[in-house]
XYZ file of N, CA and C in Angstrom:
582
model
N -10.342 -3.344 -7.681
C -9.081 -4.049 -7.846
C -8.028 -3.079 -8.354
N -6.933 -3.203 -7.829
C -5.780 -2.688 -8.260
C -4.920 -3.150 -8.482
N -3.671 -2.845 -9.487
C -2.214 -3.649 -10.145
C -0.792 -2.691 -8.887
N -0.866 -2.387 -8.240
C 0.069 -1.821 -7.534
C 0.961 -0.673 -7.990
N 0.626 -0.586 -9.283
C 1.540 0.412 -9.883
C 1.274 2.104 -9.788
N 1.753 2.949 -9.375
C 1.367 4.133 -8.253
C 1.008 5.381 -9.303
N 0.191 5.349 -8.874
C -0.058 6.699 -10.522
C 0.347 8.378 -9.799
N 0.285 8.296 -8.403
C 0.824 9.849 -8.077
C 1.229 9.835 -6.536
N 1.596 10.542 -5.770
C 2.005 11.008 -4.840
C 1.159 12.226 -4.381
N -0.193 11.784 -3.707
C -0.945 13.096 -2.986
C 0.027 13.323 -1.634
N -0.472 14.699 -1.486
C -0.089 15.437 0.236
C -1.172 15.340 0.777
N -1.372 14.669 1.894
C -2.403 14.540 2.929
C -2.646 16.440 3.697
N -3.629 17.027 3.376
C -3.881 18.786 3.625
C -4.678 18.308 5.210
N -4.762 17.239 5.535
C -5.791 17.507 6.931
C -6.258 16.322 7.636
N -6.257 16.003 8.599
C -6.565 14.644 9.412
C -7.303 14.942 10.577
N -8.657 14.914 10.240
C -9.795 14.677 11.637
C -9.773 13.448 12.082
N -9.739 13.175 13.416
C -9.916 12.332 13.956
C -10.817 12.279 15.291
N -11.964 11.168 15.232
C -13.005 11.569 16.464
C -12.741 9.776 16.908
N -13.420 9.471 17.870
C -13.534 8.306 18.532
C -14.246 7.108 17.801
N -14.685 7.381 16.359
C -15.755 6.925 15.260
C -14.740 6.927 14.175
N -13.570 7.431 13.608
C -12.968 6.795 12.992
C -12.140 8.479 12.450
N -11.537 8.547 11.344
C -10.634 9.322 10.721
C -10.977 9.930 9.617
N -11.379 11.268 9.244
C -11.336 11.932 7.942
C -10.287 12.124 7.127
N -9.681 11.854 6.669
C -8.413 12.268 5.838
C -8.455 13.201 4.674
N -8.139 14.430 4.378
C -8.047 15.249 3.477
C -7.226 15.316 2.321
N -7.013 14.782 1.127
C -5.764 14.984 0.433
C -5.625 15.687 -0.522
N -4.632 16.015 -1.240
C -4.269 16.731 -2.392
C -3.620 16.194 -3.398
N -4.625 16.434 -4.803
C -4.024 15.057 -5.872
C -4.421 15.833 -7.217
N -4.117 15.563 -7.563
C -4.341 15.978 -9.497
C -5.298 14.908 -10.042
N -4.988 13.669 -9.480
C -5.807 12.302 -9.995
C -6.927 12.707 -9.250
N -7.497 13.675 -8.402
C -8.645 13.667 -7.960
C -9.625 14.116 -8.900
N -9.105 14.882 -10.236
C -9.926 15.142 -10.968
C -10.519 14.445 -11.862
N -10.295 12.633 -11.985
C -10.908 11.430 -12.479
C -11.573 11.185 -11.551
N -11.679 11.410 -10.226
C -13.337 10.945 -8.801
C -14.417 11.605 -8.915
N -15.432 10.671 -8.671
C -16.570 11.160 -8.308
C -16.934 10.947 -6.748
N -17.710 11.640 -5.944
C -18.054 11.172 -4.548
C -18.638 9.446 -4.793
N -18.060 8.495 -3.866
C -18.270 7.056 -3.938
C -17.037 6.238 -4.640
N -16.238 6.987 -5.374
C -15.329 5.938 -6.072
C -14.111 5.437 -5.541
N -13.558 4.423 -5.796
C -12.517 3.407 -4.778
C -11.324 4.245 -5.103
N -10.357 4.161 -4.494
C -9.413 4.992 -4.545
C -8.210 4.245 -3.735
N -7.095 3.682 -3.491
C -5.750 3.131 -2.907
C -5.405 4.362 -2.392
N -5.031 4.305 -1.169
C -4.321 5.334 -0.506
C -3.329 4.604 0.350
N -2.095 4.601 -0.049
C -1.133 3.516 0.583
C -1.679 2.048 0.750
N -2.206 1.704 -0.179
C -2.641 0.482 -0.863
C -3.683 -0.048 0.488
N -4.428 1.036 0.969
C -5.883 0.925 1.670
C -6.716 1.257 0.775
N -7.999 0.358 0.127
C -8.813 0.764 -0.725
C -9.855 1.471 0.177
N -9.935 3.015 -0.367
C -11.044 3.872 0.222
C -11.886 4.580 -0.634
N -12.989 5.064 0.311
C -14.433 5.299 -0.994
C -14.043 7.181 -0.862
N -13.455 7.796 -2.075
C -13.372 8.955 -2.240
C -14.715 9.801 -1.715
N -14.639 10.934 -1.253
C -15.648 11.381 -0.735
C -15.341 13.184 -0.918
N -16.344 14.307 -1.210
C -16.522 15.311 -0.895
C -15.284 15.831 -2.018
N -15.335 14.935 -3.371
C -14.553 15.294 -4.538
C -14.138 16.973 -4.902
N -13.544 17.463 -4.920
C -13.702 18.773 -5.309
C -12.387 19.651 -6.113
N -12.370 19.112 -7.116
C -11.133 19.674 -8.459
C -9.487 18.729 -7.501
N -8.903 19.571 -6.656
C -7.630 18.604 -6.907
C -7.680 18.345 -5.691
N -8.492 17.721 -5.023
C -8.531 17.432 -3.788
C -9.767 15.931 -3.166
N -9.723 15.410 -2.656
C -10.747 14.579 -1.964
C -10.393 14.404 -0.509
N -11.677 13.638 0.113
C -11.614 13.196 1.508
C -12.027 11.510 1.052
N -11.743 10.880 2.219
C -11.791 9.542 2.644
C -11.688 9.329 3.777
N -12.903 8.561 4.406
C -13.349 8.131 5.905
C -12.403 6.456 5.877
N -11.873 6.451 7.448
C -11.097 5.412 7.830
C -11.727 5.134 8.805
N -12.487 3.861 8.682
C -13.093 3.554 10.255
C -11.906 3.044 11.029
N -12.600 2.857 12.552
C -11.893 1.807 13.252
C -11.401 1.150 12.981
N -12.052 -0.056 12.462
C -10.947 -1.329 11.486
C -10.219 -0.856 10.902
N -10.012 -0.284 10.097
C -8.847 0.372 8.961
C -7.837 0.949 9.582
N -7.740 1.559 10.819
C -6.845 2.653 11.499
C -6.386 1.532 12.352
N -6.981 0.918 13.087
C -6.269 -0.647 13.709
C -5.640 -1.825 13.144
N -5.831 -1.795 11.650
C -5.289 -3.093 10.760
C -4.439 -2.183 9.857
N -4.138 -1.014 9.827
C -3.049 -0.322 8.568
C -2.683 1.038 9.381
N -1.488 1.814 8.710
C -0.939 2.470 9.164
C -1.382 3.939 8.819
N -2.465 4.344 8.799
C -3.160 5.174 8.261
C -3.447 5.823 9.497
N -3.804 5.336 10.559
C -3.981 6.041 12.046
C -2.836 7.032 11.870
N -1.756 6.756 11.649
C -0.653 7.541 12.080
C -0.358 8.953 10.945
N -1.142 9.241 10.129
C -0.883 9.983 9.018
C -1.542 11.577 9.585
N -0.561 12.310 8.969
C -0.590 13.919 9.605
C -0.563 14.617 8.414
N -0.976 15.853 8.908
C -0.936 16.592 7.710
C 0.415 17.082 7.049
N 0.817 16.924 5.554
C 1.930 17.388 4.826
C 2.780 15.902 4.569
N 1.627 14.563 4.935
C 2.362 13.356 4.875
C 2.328 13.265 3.622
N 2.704 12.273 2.703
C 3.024 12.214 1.291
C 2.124 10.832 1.078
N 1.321 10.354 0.229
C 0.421 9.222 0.203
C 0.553 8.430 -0.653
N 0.768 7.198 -1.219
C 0.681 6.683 -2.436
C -0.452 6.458 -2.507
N -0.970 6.997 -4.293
C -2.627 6.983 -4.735
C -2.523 6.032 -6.060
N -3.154 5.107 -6.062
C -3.592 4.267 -7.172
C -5.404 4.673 -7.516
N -5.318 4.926 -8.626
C -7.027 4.402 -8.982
C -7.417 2.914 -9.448
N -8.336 2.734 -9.298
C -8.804 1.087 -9.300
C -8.449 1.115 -11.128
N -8.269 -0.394 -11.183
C -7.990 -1.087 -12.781
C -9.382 -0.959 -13.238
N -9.321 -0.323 -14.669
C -10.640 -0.486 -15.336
C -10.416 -1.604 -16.714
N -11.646 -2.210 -16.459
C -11.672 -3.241 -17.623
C -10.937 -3.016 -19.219
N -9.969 -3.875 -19.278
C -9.455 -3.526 -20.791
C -7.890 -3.005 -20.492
N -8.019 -2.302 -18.990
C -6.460 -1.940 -18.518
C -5.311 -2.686 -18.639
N -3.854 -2.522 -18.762
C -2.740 -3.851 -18.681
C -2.911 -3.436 -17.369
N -2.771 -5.429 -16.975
C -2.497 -5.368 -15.783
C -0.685 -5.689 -15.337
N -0.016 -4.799 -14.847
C 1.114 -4.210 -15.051
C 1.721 -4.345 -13.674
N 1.749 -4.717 -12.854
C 2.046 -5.366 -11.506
C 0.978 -6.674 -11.295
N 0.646 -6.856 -9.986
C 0.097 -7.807 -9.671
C -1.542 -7.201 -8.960
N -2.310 -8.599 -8.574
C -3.291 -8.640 -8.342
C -3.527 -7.898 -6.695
N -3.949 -6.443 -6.617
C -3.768 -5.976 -5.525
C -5.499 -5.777 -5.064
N -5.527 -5.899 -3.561
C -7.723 -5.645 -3.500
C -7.144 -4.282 -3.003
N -6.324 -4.003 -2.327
C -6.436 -2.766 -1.551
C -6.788 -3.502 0.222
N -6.683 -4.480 0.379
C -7.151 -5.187 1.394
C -6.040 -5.511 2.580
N -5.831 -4.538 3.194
C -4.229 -4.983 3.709
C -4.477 -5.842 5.285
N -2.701 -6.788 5.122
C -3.008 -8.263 5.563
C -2.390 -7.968 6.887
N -1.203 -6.564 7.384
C -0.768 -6.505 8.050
C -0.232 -5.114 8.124
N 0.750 -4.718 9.240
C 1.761 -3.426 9.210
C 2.754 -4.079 9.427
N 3.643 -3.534 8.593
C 5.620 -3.987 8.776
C 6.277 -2.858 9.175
N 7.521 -3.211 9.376
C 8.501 -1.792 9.906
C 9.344 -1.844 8.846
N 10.069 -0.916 8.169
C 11.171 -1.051 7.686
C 12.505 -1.259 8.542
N 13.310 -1.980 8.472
C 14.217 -2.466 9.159
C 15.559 -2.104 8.565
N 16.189 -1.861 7.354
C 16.803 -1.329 7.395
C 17.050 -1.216 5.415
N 17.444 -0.265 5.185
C 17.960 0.487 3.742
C 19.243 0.596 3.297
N 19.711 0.060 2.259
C 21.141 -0.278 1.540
C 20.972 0.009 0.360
N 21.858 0.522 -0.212
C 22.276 0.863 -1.592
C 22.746 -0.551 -2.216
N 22.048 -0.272 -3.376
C 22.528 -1.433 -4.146
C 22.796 -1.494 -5.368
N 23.912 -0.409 -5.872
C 24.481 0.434 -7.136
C 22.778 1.392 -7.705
N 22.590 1.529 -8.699
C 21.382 2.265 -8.854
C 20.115 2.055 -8.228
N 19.704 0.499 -7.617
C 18.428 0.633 -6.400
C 19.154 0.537 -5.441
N 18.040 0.299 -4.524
C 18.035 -0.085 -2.807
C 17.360 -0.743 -2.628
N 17.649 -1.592 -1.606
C 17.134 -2.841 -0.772
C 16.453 -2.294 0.551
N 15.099 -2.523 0.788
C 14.499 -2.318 1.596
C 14.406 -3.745 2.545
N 14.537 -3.869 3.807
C 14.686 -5.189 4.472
C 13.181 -4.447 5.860
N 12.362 -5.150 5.363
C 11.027 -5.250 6.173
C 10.189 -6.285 6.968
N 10.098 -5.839 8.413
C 9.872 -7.006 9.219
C 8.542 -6.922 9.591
N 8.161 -8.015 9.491
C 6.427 -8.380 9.058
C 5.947 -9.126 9.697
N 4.868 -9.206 10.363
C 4.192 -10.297 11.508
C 3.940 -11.408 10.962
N 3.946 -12.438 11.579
C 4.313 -13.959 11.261
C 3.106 -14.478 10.429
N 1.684 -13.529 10.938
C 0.717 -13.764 9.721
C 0.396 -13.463 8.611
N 1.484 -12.569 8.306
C 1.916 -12.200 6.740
C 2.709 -12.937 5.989
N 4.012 -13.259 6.526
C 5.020 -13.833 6.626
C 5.075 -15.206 5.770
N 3.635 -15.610 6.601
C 3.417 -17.332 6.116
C 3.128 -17.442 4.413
N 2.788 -16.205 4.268
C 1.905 -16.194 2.796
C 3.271 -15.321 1.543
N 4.266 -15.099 2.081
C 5.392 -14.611 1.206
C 6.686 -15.430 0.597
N 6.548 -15.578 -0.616
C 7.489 -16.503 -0.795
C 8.985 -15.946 -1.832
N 9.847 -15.661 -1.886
C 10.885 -15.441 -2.590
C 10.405 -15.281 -3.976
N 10.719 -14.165 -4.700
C 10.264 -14.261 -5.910
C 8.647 -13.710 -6.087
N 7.706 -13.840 -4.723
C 6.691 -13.732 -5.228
C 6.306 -12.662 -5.351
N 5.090 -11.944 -5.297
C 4.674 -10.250 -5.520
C 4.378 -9.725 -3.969
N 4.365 -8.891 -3.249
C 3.972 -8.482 -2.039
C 3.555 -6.908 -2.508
N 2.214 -6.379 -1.948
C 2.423 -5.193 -1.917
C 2.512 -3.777 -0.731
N 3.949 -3.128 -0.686
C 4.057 -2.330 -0.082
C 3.867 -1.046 0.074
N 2.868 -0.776 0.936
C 2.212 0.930 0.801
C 1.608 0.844 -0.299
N 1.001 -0.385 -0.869
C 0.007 -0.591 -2.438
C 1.328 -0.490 -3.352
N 2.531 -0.536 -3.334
C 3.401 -0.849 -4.692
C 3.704 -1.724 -4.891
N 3.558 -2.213 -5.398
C 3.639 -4.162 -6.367
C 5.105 -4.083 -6.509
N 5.619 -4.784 -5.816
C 7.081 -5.252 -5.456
C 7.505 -6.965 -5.234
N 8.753 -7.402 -5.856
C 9.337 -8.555 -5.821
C 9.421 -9.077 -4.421
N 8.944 -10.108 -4.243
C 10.240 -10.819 -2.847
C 12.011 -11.080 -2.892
N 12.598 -10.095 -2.927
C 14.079 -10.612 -3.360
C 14.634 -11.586 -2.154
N 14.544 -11.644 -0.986
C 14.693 -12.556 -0.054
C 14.013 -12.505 1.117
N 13.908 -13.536 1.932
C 13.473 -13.884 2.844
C 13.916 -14.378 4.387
N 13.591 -14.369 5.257
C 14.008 -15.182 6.611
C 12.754 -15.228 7.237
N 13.146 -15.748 8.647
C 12.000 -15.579 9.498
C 11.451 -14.915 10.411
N 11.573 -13.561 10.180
C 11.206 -12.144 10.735
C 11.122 -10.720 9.740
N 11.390 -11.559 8.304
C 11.743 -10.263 7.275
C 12.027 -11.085 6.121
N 11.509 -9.605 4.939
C 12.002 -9.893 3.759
C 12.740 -8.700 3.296
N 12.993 -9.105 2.319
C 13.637 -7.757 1.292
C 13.059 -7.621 -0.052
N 12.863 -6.223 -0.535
C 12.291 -5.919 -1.745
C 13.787 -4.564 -2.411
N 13.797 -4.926 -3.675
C 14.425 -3.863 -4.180
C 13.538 -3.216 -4.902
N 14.170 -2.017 -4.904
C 13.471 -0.415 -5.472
C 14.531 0.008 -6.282
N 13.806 0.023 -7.470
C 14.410 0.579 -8.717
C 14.205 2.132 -8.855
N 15.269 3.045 -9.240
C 15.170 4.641 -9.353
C 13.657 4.766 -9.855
N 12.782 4.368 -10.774
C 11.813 5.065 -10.759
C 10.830 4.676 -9.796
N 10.771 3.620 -8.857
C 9.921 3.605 -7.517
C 10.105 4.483 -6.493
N 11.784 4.938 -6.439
C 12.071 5.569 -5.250
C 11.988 7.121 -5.347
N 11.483 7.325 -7.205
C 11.086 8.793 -7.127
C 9.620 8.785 -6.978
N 8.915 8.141 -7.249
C 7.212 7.820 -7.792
C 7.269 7.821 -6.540
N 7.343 6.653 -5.612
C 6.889 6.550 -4.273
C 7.011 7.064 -3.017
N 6.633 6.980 -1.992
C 6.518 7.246 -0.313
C 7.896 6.481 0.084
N 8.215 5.461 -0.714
C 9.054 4.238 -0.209
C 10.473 5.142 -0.721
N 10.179 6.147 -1.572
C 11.880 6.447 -2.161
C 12.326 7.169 -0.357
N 11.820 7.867 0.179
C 11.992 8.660 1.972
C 11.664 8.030 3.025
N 11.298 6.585 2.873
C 10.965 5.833 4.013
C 11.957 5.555 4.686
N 12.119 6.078 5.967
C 13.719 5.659 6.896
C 13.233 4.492 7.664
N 14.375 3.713 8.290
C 14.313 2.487 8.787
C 13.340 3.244 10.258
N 12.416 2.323 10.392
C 11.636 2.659 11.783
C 10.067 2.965 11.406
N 9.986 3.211 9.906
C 8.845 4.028 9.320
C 6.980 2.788 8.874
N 6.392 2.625 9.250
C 5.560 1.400 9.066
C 5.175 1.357 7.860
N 4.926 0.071 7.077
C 4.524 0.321 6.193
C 2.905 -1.124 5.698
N 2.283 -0.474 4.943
C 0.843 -1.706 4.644
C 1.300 -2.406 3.874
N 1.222 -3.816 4.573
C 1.535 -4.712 3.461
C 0.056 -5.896 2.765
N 0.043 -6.196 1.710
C -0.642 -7.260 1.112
C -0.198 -7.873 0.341
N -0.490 -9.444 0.922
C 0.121 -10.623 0.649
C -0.570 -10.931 -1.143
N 0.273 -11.734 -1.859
C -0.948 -12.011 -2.887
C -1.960 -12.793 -2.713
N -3.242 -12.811 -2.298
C -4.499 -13.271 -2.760
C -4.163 -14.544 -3.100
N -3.793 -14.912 -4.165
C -3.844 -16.648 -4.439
C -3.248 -17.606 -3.524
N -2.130 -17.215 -3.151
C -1.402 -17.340 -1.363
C -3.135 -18.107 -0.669
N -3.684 -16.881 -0.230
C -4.769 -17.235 0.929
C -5.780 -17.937 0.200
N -6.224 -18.205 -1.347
C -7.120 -19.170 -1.787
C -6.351 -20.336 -1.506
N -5.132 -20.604 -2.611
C -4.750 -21.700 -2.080
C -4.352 -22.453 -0.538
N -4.082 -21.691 0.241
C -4.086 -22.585 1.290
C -5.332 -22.577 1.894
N -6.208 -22.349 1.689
C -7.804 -22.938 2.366
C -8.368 -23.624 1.792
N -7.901 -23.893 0.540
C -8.503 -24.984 -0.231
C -7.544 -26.518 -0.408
N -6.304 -25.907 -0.075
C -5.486 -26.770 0.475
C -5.774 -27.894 1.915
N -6.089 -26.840 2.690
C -6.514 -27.187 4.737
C -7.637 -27.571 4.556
N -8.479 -28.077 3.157
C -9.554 -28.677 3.315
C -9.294 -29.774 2.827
């Protein structure tokens, strides 16, 4: 489990890719809290750190993962948002994130909005259903507001220290991004439709 809140900015050093799924190589300082096996957020995809080694790790992306998030598309010298999982006793300091992402959005378009910016992101209708004004969404794994809504998009503002911390401060309109809905969203309505 993760709170969305971004503890670093790795550089992706290398991207294998075979017909069986994706190696990803990165470069992190937080790699020196992994062991080979431990969960790790990489643009708020929870992945099992692998082949640990001082400031660096790998992480395997199967099929599913490269078809349901935007991680297929990552090259080397890309910039990553890295969360480590919440450990018991932690504040939980954003919201309830699995690392489980519900969809890919586009950014649609970027405005200044005196010291933040407004990110306006258009999201497939099966995300969509589960976002409500006000509520938490997380983008590229950063635990962000719903500031508004329609029916092809929302908007999130980014405060100066997200847009230095994050992937999201250089994201130009056109750029995809992982989104996850909050979790209580999808309990409650199945326990609702019953």
């Amino acid at each position: 489990m993760f709170t969305g809140l971004i503890a670093e900015l790795g550089r992706v050093s290398g991207v294998e890719r075979s017909a069986d799924g994706a190696r990803v190589r990165i470069e992190a300082s937080s790699a020196s809290e992994l062991r080979d096996g431990d969960s790790i957020a990489v643009n708020g995809v929870c992945l099992t750190a692998t082949n640990v080694n001082g400031g660096s790790f790998s992480a395997e992306a199967m099929n599913e993962t490269l078809g349901r998030t935007s991680l297929g598309a990552l090259d080397a010298g890309a910039r990553v948002n890295l969360e480590l999982p919440l450990r018991a006793g932690d504040r939980l300091g954003g919201h309830v994130v699995q690392g489980h992402v519900d969809g890919v959005g586009t950014i649609a378009e970027r405005t200044e909005d005196g010291f933040a910016q407004t990110l306006r992101i258009e999201a497939p209708e099966q995300v969509l259903r589960y976002v409500v004004q006000k509520g938490s969404i997380a983008v590229d794994g950063v635990s962000l507001t719903v500031a508004g809504l329609d029916d092809r998009s929302f908007t999130v503002s980014l405060i100066p220290e997200t847009i230095e911390r994050t992937n999201l401060g250089g994201a130009a309109p056109g750029t995809p991004v992982n989104l996850e809905v909050d979790v209580l969203a999808k309990y409650v309505e199945k326990a609702v439709s019953r």
